[in-house]
PDB file of C-alpha atoms in Angstrom:
ATOM      1  CA  MET A   1     -16.121  51.969  29.002  1.00  0.00           C
ATOM      2  CA  GLY A   2     -14.257  55.559  29.679  1.00  0.00           C
ATOM      3  CA  ASN A   3     -12.125  56.962  27.111  1.00  0.00           C
ATOM      4  CA  GLY A   4      -9.021  56.026  29.516  1.00  0.00           C
ATOM      5  CA  ASP A   5      -9.945  52.209  28.922  1.00  0.00           C
ATOM      6  CA  PHE A   6     -10.223  52.696  25.149  1.00  0.00           C
ATOM      7  CA  ILE A   7      -6.832  54.821  24.503  1.00  0.00           C
ATOM      8  CA  VAL A   8      -5.252  51.958  26.767  1.00  0.00           C
ATOM      9  CA  LYS A   9      -6.844  49.036  24.633  1.00  0.00           C
ATOM     10  CA  LEU A  10      -5.749  51.069  21.619  1.00  0.00           C
ATOM     11  CA  SER A  11      -2.384  51.136  22.271  1.00  0.00           C
ATOM     12  CA  ARG A  12      -2.107  47.152  23.331  1.00  0.00           C
ATOM     13  CA  TYR A  13      -3.639  46.564  19.672  1.00  0.00           C
ATOM     14  CA  ALA A  14      -1.055  49.141  18.068  1.00  0.00           C
ATOM     15  CA  LEU A  15       2.046  47.416  19.666  1.00  0.00           C
ATOM     16  CA  VAL A  16       0.661  44.096  19.010  1.00  0.00           C
ATOM     17  CA  LEU A  17       0.602  45.354  15.081  1.00  0.00           C
ATOM     18  CA  ALA A  18       3.740  46.965  15.146  1.00  0.00           C
ATOM     19  CA  VAL A  19       5.634  43.600  16.364  1.00  0.00           C
ATOM     20  CA  ALA A  20       3.444  41.582  13.869  1.00  0.00           C
ATOM     21  CA  LEU A  21       4.670  43.674  10.827  1.00  0.00           C
ATOM     22  CA  LEU A  22       8.166  43.805  12.026  1.00  0.00           C
ATOM     23  CA  PRO A  23       9.066  40.332  10.267  1.00  0.00           C
ATOM     24  CA  THR A  24       7.087  41.253   7.061  1.00  0.00           C
ATOM     25  CA  CYS A  25       9.197  44.491   6.903  1.00  0.00           C
ATOM     26  CA  ALA A  26      12.257  43.176   7.496  1.00  0.00           C
ATOM     27  CA  PHE A  27      12.054  40.801   4.369  1.00  0.00           C
ATOM     28  CA  ALA A  28       9.504  42.796   2.168  1.00  0.00           C
ATOM     29  CA  GLN A  29      12.692  43.056  -0.384  1.00  0.00           C
ATOM     30  CA  ASP A  30      13.384  39.232  -0.461  1.00  0.00           C
ATOM     31  CA  SER A  31       9.929  37.875  -0.638  1.00  0.00           C
ATOM     32  CA  THR A  32       6.668  38.189  -2.899  1.00  0.00           C
ATOM     33  CA  ILE A  33       3.407  37.100  -1.713  1.00  0.00           C
ATOM     34  CA  VAL A  34       1.177  35.742  -4.577  1.00  0.00           C
ATOM     35  CA  ARG A  35      -2.554  35.589  -3.696  1.00  0.00           C
ATOM     36  CA  GLN A  36      -4.768  34.031  -6.062  1.00  0.00           C
ATOM     37  CA  GLU A  37      -7.873  35.729  -6.914  1.00  0.00           C
ATOM     38  CA  ILE A  38     -11.531  33.692  -7.286  1.00  0.00           C
ATOM     39  CA  ASP A  39     -13.197  34.093 -10.429  1.00  0.00           C
ATOM     40  CA  LYS A  40     -16.484  35.467  -9.365  1.00  0.00           C
ATOM     41  CA  ARG A  41     -18.315  34.544 -12.391  1.00  0.00           C
ATOM     42  CA  PRO A  42     -20.965  31.986 -12.659  1.00  0.00           C
ATOM     43  CA  TYR A  43     -19.441  28.745 -13.953  1.00  0.00           C
ATOM     44  CA  ILE A  44     -20.293  24.867 -14.720  1.00  0.00           C
ATOM     45  CA  TYR A  45     -17.944  22.453 -13.034  1.00  0.00           C
ATOM     46  CA  ILE A  46     -17.684  18.985 -14.393  1.00  0.00           C
ATOM     47  CA  GLU A  47     -15.645  15.563 -13.772  1.00  0.00           C
ATOM     48  CA  ALA A  48     -15.920  12.767 -16.052  1.00  0.00           C
ATOM     49  CA  SER A  49     -13.960   9.647 -16.838  1.00  0.00           C
ATOM     50  CA  GLY A  50     -13.226   7.451 -19.930  1.00  0.00           C
ATOM     51  CA  ARG A  51     -12.648   3.715 -19.780  1.00  0.00           C
ATOM     52  CA  ILE A  52     -11.723   1.165 -22.332  1.00  0.00           C
ATOM     53  CA  GLU A  53     -11.393  -2.343 -21.950  1.00  0.00           C
ATOM     54  CA  THR A  54      -9.337  -4.725 -24.777  1.00  0.00           C
ATOM     55  CA  ALA A  55      -7.648  -7.787 -24.691  1.00  0.00           C
ATOM     56  CA  ALA A  56      -4.137  -8.171 -23.948  1.00  0.00           C
ATOM     57  CA  ASP A  57      -1.333  -9.195 -26.940  1.00  0.00           C
ATOM     58  CA  LEU A  58       1.732  -8.947 -25.084  1.00  0.00           C
ATOM     59  CA  THR A  59       3.105 -10.843 -22.541  1.00  0.00           C
ATOM     60  CA  LYS A  60       5.917  -9.502 -20.164  1.00  0.00           C
ATOM     61  CA  ILE A  61       7.933 -12.200 -18.063  1.00  0.00           C
ATOM     62  CA  ALA A  62      10.161 -10.813 -15.612  1.00  0.00           C
ATOM     63  CA  ILE A  63      12.963 -13.318 -15.099  1.00  0.00           C
ATOM     64  CA  SER A  64      15.987 -13.823 -12.834  1.00  0.00           C
ATOM     65  CA  LEU A  65      19.366 -15.609 -12.782  1.00  0.00           C
ATOM     66  CA  SER A  66      22.313 -15.884  -9.991  1.00  0.00           C
ATOM     67  CA  GLU A  67      25.243 -18.063 -10.394  1.00  0.00           C
ATOM     68  CA  LYS A  68      28.297 -18.321  -7.939  1.00  0.00           C
ATOM     69  CA  ARG A  69      31.644 -19.287  -9.165  1.00  0.00           C
ATOM     70  CA  LYS A  70      35.223 -19.156  -8.025  1.00  0.00           C
ATOM     71  CA  SER A  71      35.606 -16.107 -10.438  1.00  0.00           C
ATOM     72  CA  PRO A  72      33.477 -13.258 -12.333  1.00  0.00           C
ATOM     73  CA  GLU A  73      34.443 -14.812 -15.444  1.00  0.00           C
ATOM     74  CA  GLU A  74      32.878 -18.243 -14.666  1.00  0.00           C
ATOM     75  CA  ALA A  75      29.878 -16.544 -13.238  1.00  0.00           C
ATOM     76  CA  THR A  76      29.180 -14.486 -16.268  1.00  0.00           C
ATOM     77  CA  LYS A  77      30.015 -17.117 -19.117  1.00  0.00           C
ATOM     78  CA  LEU A  78      27.452 -19.252 -17.166  1.00  0.00           C
ATOM     79  CA  ILE A  79      25.044 -16.880 -17.088  1.00  0.00           C
ATOM     80  CA  SER A  80      25.366 -15.848 -20.646  1.00  0.00           C
ATOM     81  CA  ASP A  81      25.151 -19.364 -21.619  1.00  0.00           C
ATOM     82  CA  LYS A  82      21.827 -19.655 -20.279  1.00  0.00           C
ATOM     83  CA  ILE A  83      19.992 -16.690 -21.600  1.00  0.00           C
ATOM     84  CA  ALA A  84      21.660 -17.796 -24.947  1.00  0.00           C
ATOM     85  CA  GLN A  85      19.541 -21.022 -24.470  1.00  0.00           C
ATOM     86  CA  LEU A  86      16.636 -19.262 -23.350  1.00  0.00           C
ATOM     87  CA  ARG A  87      16.508 -17.508 -26.439  1.00  0.00           C
ATOM     88  CA  ALA A  88      17.019 -20.595 -28.605  1.00  0.00           C
ATOM     89  CA  ALA A  89      14.405 -22.197 -26.933  1.00  0.00           C
ATOM     90  CA  LEU A  90      11.976 -19.134 -27.338  1.00  0.00           C
ATOM     91  CA  THR A  91      12.777 -19.198 -31.150  1.00  0.00           C
ATOM     92  CA  GLN A  92      12.122 -23.086 -31.528  1.00  0.00           C
ATOM     93  CA  LEU A  93       8.466 -22.108 -30.081  1.00  0.00           C
ATOM     94  CA  GLY A  94       8.076 -20.113 -32.928  1.00  0.00           C
ATOM     95  CA  ILE A  95       8.569 -16.660 -30.793  1.00  0.00           C
ATOM     96  CA  ALA A  96      11.288 -15.224 -32.823  1.00  0.00           C
ATOM     97  CA  ASP A  97       9.964 -11.759 -32.537  1.00  0.00           C
ATOM     98  CA  SER A  98      10.293 -11.850 -28.795  1.00  0.00           C
ATOM     99  CA  SER A  99      13.059 -10.021 -26.885  1.00  0.00           C
ATOM    100  CA  VAL A 100      14.974 -10.481 -23.824  1.00  0.00           C
ATOM    101  CA  GLU A 101      15.596  -6.950 -21.966  1.00  0.00           C
ATOM    102  CA  THR A 102      18.491  -6.741 -19.509  1.00  0.00           C
ATOM    103  CA  LYS A 103      17.189  -4.854 -16.553  1.00  0.00           C
ATOM    104  CA  SER A 104      20.271  -5.093 -14.370  1.00  0.00           C
ATOM    105  CA  PHE A 105      23.532  -7.138 -14.159  1.00  0.00           C
ATOM    106  CA  GLN A 106      25.636  -7.021 -10.388  1.00  0.00           C
ATOM    107  CA  PHE A 107      28.657  -8.896  -9.252  1.00  0.00           C
ATOM    108  CA  ALA A 108      29.149  -9.348  -5.430  1.00  0.00           C
ATOM    109  CA  LYS A 109      31.554 -11.237  -3.250  1.00  0.00           C
ATOM    110  CA  VAL A 110      30.526 -13.880  -1.220  1.00  0.00           C
ATOM    111  CA  TYR A 111      31.455 -14.503   2.263  1.00  0.00           C
ATOM    112  CA  LEU A 112      30.978 -17.383   4.637  1.00  0.00           C
ATOM    113  CA  ILE A 113      29.997 -15.736   7.977  1.00  0.00           C
ATOM    114  CA  ALA A 114      31.781 -16.797  10.826  1.00  0.00           C
ATOM    115  CA  LYS A 115      29.707 -18.460  13.470  1.00  0.00           C
ATOM    116  CA  ASP A 116      29.935 -18.605  17.092  1.00  0.00           C
ATOM    117  CA  LYS A 117      30.538 -21.611  19.762  1.00  0.00           C
ATOM    118  CA  LYS A 118      26.452 -22.588  19.642  1.00  0.00           C
ATOM    119  CA  GLY A 119      26.850 -22.734  15.253  1.00  0.00           C
ATOM    120  CA  GLU A 120      25.164 -19.330  14.938  1.00  0.00           C
ATOM    121  CA  PRO A 121      26.102 -16.679  12.649  1.00  0.00           C
ATOM    122  CA  VAL A 122      27.952 -13.903  14.408  1.00  0.00           C
ATOM    123  CA  SER A 123      26.182 -11.394  12.168  1.00  0.00           C
ATOM    124  CA  SER A 124      23.756 -10.495   9.452  1.00  0.00           C
ATOM    125  CA  PHE A 125      26.278  -8.707   7.628  1.00  0.00           C
ATOM    126  CA  ALA A 126      29.773 -10.002   5.909  1.00  0.00           C
ATOM    127  CA  ASP A 127      32.640  -8.968   6.932  1.00  0.00           C
ATOM    128  CA  PRO A 128      35.711  -9.067   4.761  1.00  0.00           C
ATOM    129  CA  ASP A 129      38.283  -8.742   7.669  1.00  0.00           C
ATOM    130  CA  ARG A 130      36.496 -11.435   9.360  1.00  0.00           C
ATOM    131  CA  ASP A 131      34.403 -13.540   7.373  1.00  0.00           C
ATOM    132  CA  LYS A 132      35.886 -16.262   4.758  1.00  0.00           C
ATOM    133  CA  PHE A 133      35.994 -15.529   1.063  1.00  0.00           C
ATOM    134  CA  ASP A 134      33.638 -17.931  -1.165  1.00  0.00           C
ATOM    135  CA  GLY A 135      33.337 -16.811  -4.715  1.00  0.00           C
ATOM    136  CA  PHE A 136      31.964 -14.503  -6.692  1.00  0.00           C
ATOM    137  CA  ARG A 137      28.075 -14.280  -7.205  1.00  0.00           C
ATOM    138  CA  ALA A 138      26.604 -12.533 -10.685  1.00  0.00           C
ATOM    139  CA  THR A 139      22.665 -11.762 -10.451  1.00  0.00           C
ATOM    140  CA  TYR A 140      20.784 -11.115 -13.766  1.00  0.00           C
ATOM    141  CA  ASN A 141      17.485  -9.798 -14.134  1.00  0.00           C
ATOM    142  CA  ALA A 142      15.735  -9.034 -17.236  1.00  0.00           C
ATOM    143  CA  VAL A 143      12.353  -8.767 -19.051  1.00  0.00           C
ATOM    144  CA  ALA A 144      11.127 -11.037 -21.527  1.00  0.00           C
ATOM    145  CA  THR A 145       8.313  -9.554 -23.862  1.00  0.00           C
ATOM    146  CA  LEU A 146       6.410 -11.868 -25.965  1.00  0.00           C
ATOM    147  CA  ALA A 147       4.482 -10.854 -28.802  1.00  0.00           C
ATOM    148  CA  THR A 148       1.798 -13.421 -28.027  1.00  0.00           C
ATOM    149  CA  THR A 149      -0.384 -14.527 -24.951  1.00  0.00           C
ATOM    150  CA  ASP A 150      -0.656 -18.207 -26.182  1.00  0.00           C
ATOM    151  CA  ARG A 151       2.739 -19.705 -25.524  1.00  0.00           C
ATOM    152  CA  ILE A 152       3.002 -18.844 -21.569  1.00  0.00           C
ATOM    153  CA  GLY A 153       3.142 -22.319 -20.093  1.00  0.00           C
ATOM    154  CA  GLU A 154       5.957 -23.434 -22.662  1.00  0.00           C
ATOM    155  CA  VAL A 155       8.225 -20.720 -21.916  1.00  0.00           C
ATOM    156  CA  LEU A 156       7.994 -20.745 -18.093  1.00  0.00           C
ATOM    157  CA  SER A 157       8.570 -24.747 -18.581  1.00  0.00           C
ATOM    158  CA  SER A 158      11.673 -23.628 -20.678  1.00  0.00           C
ATOM    159  CA  ALA A 159      12.808 -21.189 -18.054  1.00  0.00           C
ATOM    160  CA  SER A 160      12.409 -23.552 -15.442  1.00  0.00           C
ATOM    161  CA  ALA A 161      14.466 -26.472 -17.185  1.00  0.00           C
ATOM    162  CA  LEU A 162      17.161 -23.711 -17.401  1.00  0.00           C
ATOM    163  CA  GLY A 163      17.072 -23.277 -13.438  1.00  0.00           C
ATOM    164  CA  ILE A 164      16.210 -19.848 -14.411  1.00  0.00           C
ATOM    165  CA  GLU A 165      13.526 -18.007 -12.000  1.00  0.00           C
ATOM    166  CA  VAL A 166      10.096 -16.391 -13.118  1.00  0.00           C
ATOM    167  CA  ASN A 167       9.086 -13.378 -11.124  1.00  0.00           C
ATOM    168  CA  SER A 168       6.204 -12.389 -12.565  1.00  0.00           C
ATOM    169  CA  VAL A 169       3.887 -12.683 -15.648  1.00  0.00           C
ATOM    170  CA  THR A 170       2.033  -9.636 -16.886  1.00  0.00           C
ATOM    171  CA  PHE A 171       0.048  -8.609 -19.820  1.00  0.00           C
ATOM    172  CA  ALA A 172       0.083  -5.330 -21.812  1.00  0.00           C
ATOM    173  CA  SER A 173      -1.135  -4.167 -24.963  1.00  0.00           C
ATOM    174  CA  SER A 174       1.145  -3.048 -28.322  1.00  0.00           C
ATOM    175  CA  ARG A 175      -1.681  -0.126 -28.686  1.00  0.00           C
ATOM    176  CA  GLU A 176      -1.337   1.047 -25.078  1.00  0.00           C
ATOM    177  CA  ALA A 177      -0.460   4.778 -26.223  1.00  0.00           C
ATOM    178  CA  GLU A 178      -3.548   4.887 -28.640  1.00  0.00           C
ATOM    179  CA  PHE A 179      -5.654   3.366 -25.959  1.00  0.00           C
ATOM    180  CA  VAL A 180      -4.410   6.148 -23.495  1.00  0.00           C
ATOM    181  CA  GLU A 181      -5.284   8.812 -25.959  1.00  0.00           C
ATOM    182  CA  GLN A 182      -8.609   7.362 -26.611  1.00  0.00           C
ATOM    183  CA  VAL A 183      -9.755   7.337 -23.008  1.00  0.00           C
ATOM    184  CA  ARG A 184      -8.576  11.016 -22.614  1.00  0.00           C
ATOM    185  CA  LYS A 185     -11.025  12.077 -25.615  1.00  0.00           C
ATOM    186  CA  ILE A 186     -13.700  10.097 -24.002  1.00  0.00           C
ATOM    187  CA  ALA A 187     -13.632  11.917 -20.979  1.00  0.00           C
ATOM    188  CA  ALA A 188     -13.267  15.310 -22.350  1.00  0.00           C
ATOM    189  CA  ASP A 189     -16.059  15.060 -24.631  1.00  0.00           C
ATOM    190  CA  LYS A 190     -18.336  13.538 -21.940  1.00  0.00           C
ATOM    191  CA  ALA A 191     -17.612  16.683 -19.720  1.00  0.00           C
ATOM    192  CA  ARG A 192     -18.330  18.798 -22.421  1.00  0.00           C
ATOM    193  CA  SER A 193     -21.534  17.070 -23.478  1.00  0.00           C
ATOM    194  CA  ARG A 194     -22.771  17.216 -19.829  1.00  0.00           C
ATOM    195  CA  ALA A 195     -21.714  20.917 -19.294  1.00  0.00           C
ATOM    196  CA  GLU A 196     -23.672  21.803 -22.464  1.00  0.00           C
ATOM    197  CA  VAL A 197     -26.858  19.773 -21.204  1.00  0.00           C
ATOM    198  CA  TYR A 198     -26.601  21.710 -17.832  1.00  0.00           C
ATOM    199  CA  ALA A 199     -26.149  25.182 -18.974  1.00  0.00           C
ATOM    200  CA  GLN A 200     -29.248  24.753 -21.596  1.00  0.00           C
ATOM    201  CA  SER A 201     -31.317  23.245 -18.881  1.00  0.00           C
ATOM    202  CA  LEU A 202     -30.612  26.023 -16.758  1.00  0.00           C
ATOM    203  CA  GLY A 203     -31.632  28.678 -19.414  1.00  0.00           C
ATOM    204  CA  GLY A 204     -28.185  29.828 -20.394  1.00  0.00           C
ATOM    205  CA  THR A 205     -25.277  28.940 -22.649  1.00  0.00           C
ATOM    206  CA  LEU A 206     -21.871  27.417 -21.961  1.00  0.00           C
ATOM    207  CA  GLY A 207     -19.163  30.474 -22.086  1.00  0.00           C
ATOM    208  CA  ASP A 208     -15.300  30.274 -22.344  1.00  0.00           C
ATOM    209  CA  LEU A 209     -13.453  27.232 -21.006  1.00  0.00           C
ATOM    210  CA  LEU A 210     -11.946  28.693 -17.772  1.00  0.00           C
ATOM    211  CA  ASN A 211      -9.936  25.762 -16.554  1.00  0.00           C
ATOM    212  CA  VAL A 212      -8.874  21.959 -16.881  1.00  0.00           C
ATOM    213  CA  LYS A 213      -7.106  19.386 -15.389  1.00  0.00           C
ATOM    214  CA  GLU A 214      -6.638  15.861 -15.518  1.00  0.00           C
ATOM    215  CA  GLY A 215      -8.299  13.964 -12.464  1.00  0.00           C
ATOM    216  CA  THR A 216     -10.819  14.529 -10.186  1.00  0.00           C
ATOM    217  CA  GLY A 217     -11.336  15.984  -6.677  1.00  0.00           C
ATOM    218  CA  TYR A 218     -10.365  19.432  -7.287  1.00  0.00           C
ATOM    219  CA  ASN A 219     -11.858  22.502  -5.627  1.00  0.00           C
ATOM    220  CA  PRO A 220     -14.179  23.876  -8.460  1.00  0.00           C
ATOM    221  CA  ASP A 221     -12.970  27.685  -7.342  1.00  0.00           C
ATOM    222  CA  THR A 222      -9.715  27.222  -7.344  1.00  0.00           C
ATOM    223  CA  MET A 223      -8.897  24.093  -9.022  1.00  0.00           C
ATOM    224  CA  ALA A 224      -6.609  23.144  -6.423  1.00  0.00           C
ATOM    225  CA  TYR A 225      -6.528  19.571  -5.746  1.00  0.00           C
ATOM    226  CA  THR A 226      -7.842  18.202  -2.326  1.00  0.00           C
ATOM    227  CA  PRO A 227      -5.914  16.146  -0.587  1.00  0.00           C
ATOM    228  CA  LEU A 228      -7.441  12.239  -0.147  1.00  0.00           C
ATOM    229  CA  GLU A 229      -9.876  13.083  -2.705  1.00  0.00           C
ATOM    230  CA  GLY A 230     -10.068  11.325  -6.238  1.00  0.00           C
ATOM    231  CA  TYR A 231      -7.123  11.310  -8.334  1.00  0.00           C
ATOM    232  CA  ALA A 232      -4.519  14.082  -9.493  1.00  0.00           C
ATOM    233  CA  ASP A 233      -3.575  12.259 -12.489  1.00  0.00           C
ATOM    234  CA  LEU A 234      -4.390  10.642 -15.497  1.00  0.00           C
ATOM    235  CA  ALA A 235      -4.947   6.787 -14.296  1.00  0.00           C
ATOM    236  CA  VAL A 236      -4.045   4.085 -16.471  1.00  0.00           C
ATOM    237  CA  LEU A 237      -4.398   0.896 -14.600  1.00  0.00           C
ATOM    238  CA  ASP A 238      -1.320  -1.517 -14.784  1.00  0.00           C
ATOM    239  CA  PRO A 239      -2.763  -4.914 -15.505  1.00  0.00           C
ATOM    240  CA  SER A 240      -1.720  -8.160 -13.476  1.00  0.00           C
ATOM    241  CA  THR A 241      -2.757 -11.636 -13.046  1.00  0.00           C
ATOM    242  CA  ALA A 242      -2.701 -14.167 -10.443  1.00  0.00           C
ATOM    243  CA  PRO A 243       0.340 -16.182 -10.215  1.00  0.00           C
ATOM    244  CA  MET A 244      -1.567 -19.408 -10.926  1.00  0.00           C
ATOM    245  CA  ALA A 245      -4.013 -18.485 -13.335  1.00  0.00           C
ATOM    246  CA  ILE A 246      -1.920 -18.021 -16.589  1.00  0.00           C
ATOM    247  CA  ALA A 247      -4.563 -16.376 -18.770  1.00  0.00           C
ATOM    248  CA  PRO A 248      -4.463 -12.780 -20.119  1.00  0.00           C
ATOM    249  CA  GLY A 249      -7.947 -11.717 -19.765  1.00  0.00           C
ATOM    250  CA  LYS A 250      -8.961  -7.885 -19.808  1.00  0.00           C
ATOM    251  CA  LEU A 251      -6.720  -4.857 -19.896  1.00  0.00           C
ATOM    252  CA  THR A 252      -7.963  -1.607 -18.653  1.00  0.00           C
ATOM    253  CA  TYR A 253      -7.185   1.935 -19.615  1.00  0.00           C
ATOM    254  CA  GLU A 254      -9.055   4.752 -17.606  1.00  0.00           C
ATOM    255  CA  ALA A 255      -8.667   8.589 -17.282  1.00  0.00           C
ATOM    256  CA  SER A 256     -10.477  11.334 -15.694  1.00  0.00           C
ATOM    257  CA  VAL A 257     -10.804  14.877 -16.557  1.00  0.00           C
ATOM    258  CA  SER A 258     -12.186  18.264 -14.395  1.00  0.00           C
ATOM    259  CA  ALA A 259     -13.254  20.992 -16.395  1.00  0.00           C
ATOM    260  CA  LYS A 260     -14.569  24.549 -15.580  1.00  0.00           C
ATOM    261  CA  TRP A 261     -16.667  26.421 -18.155  1.00  0.00           C
ATOM    262  CA  ALA A 262     -18.316  30.298 -17.534  1.00  0.00           C
ATOM    263  CA  LEU A 263     -22.147  30.176 -17.720  1.00  0.00           C
ATOM    264  CA  ALA A 264     -23.298  32.672 -20.202  1.00  0.00           C
ATOM    265  CA  PRO A 265     -26.750  33.950 -20.784  1.00  0.00           C
ATOM    266  CA  ALA A 266     -29.015  32.428 -23.194  1.00  0.00           C
ATOM    267  CA  LYS A 267     -28.515  34.386 -26.609  1.00  0.00           C
TER     268      LYS A 267
END
């Protein structure tokens, strides 16, 4: 290749470089580029998890009630009366410490949607200017939390007799916060113990803790979470039961941790 060819190619590269730098120069005052430096020290990276299984001592029953009447007052009173009857029934069952927590209460006007000549609704949505007004509907949603898991069938029977729908039955623990802390500690202790074993076996010692995050699947160099690998956050499994099998079974609490220590020479 002659000198002329080299000069031409070099000029082209200079032109491309100049064009590429233009946007950077134009916005240099308004933006900051942050580059993460990777720690080059030897390290030990450990992923560990903790798990606890325990019996449930709380029952959560999600209920709903919907009533349509000519006025909002009538619909509201009917729902209030039925909820009061449910509370009384729970008290009679010896569940005096139970509580019914309202999640939502809604009103809506009800319309009879007009039909075409074939008797089919002309639309799937009500239109006040076209359809006939047919009263007010009140909808009530709540969760009854019972400090027991032994009287579920009787509670469901009481709700059914009042026309109250049961949407779900789940189980929980009154010590959930305590168990969550325990599984976190189990995961952290496991990670530390494993790291110490590896460090000693490799002829070194465990140095400073460089990084720690809840979850697994991180890149050990940057501790950045890699999509589609593991879980990025603490996993507390929300227990549920099959609709027809009303039995509390076991609750499971889990946590995982990723930790990174410097690997120091043996002392």
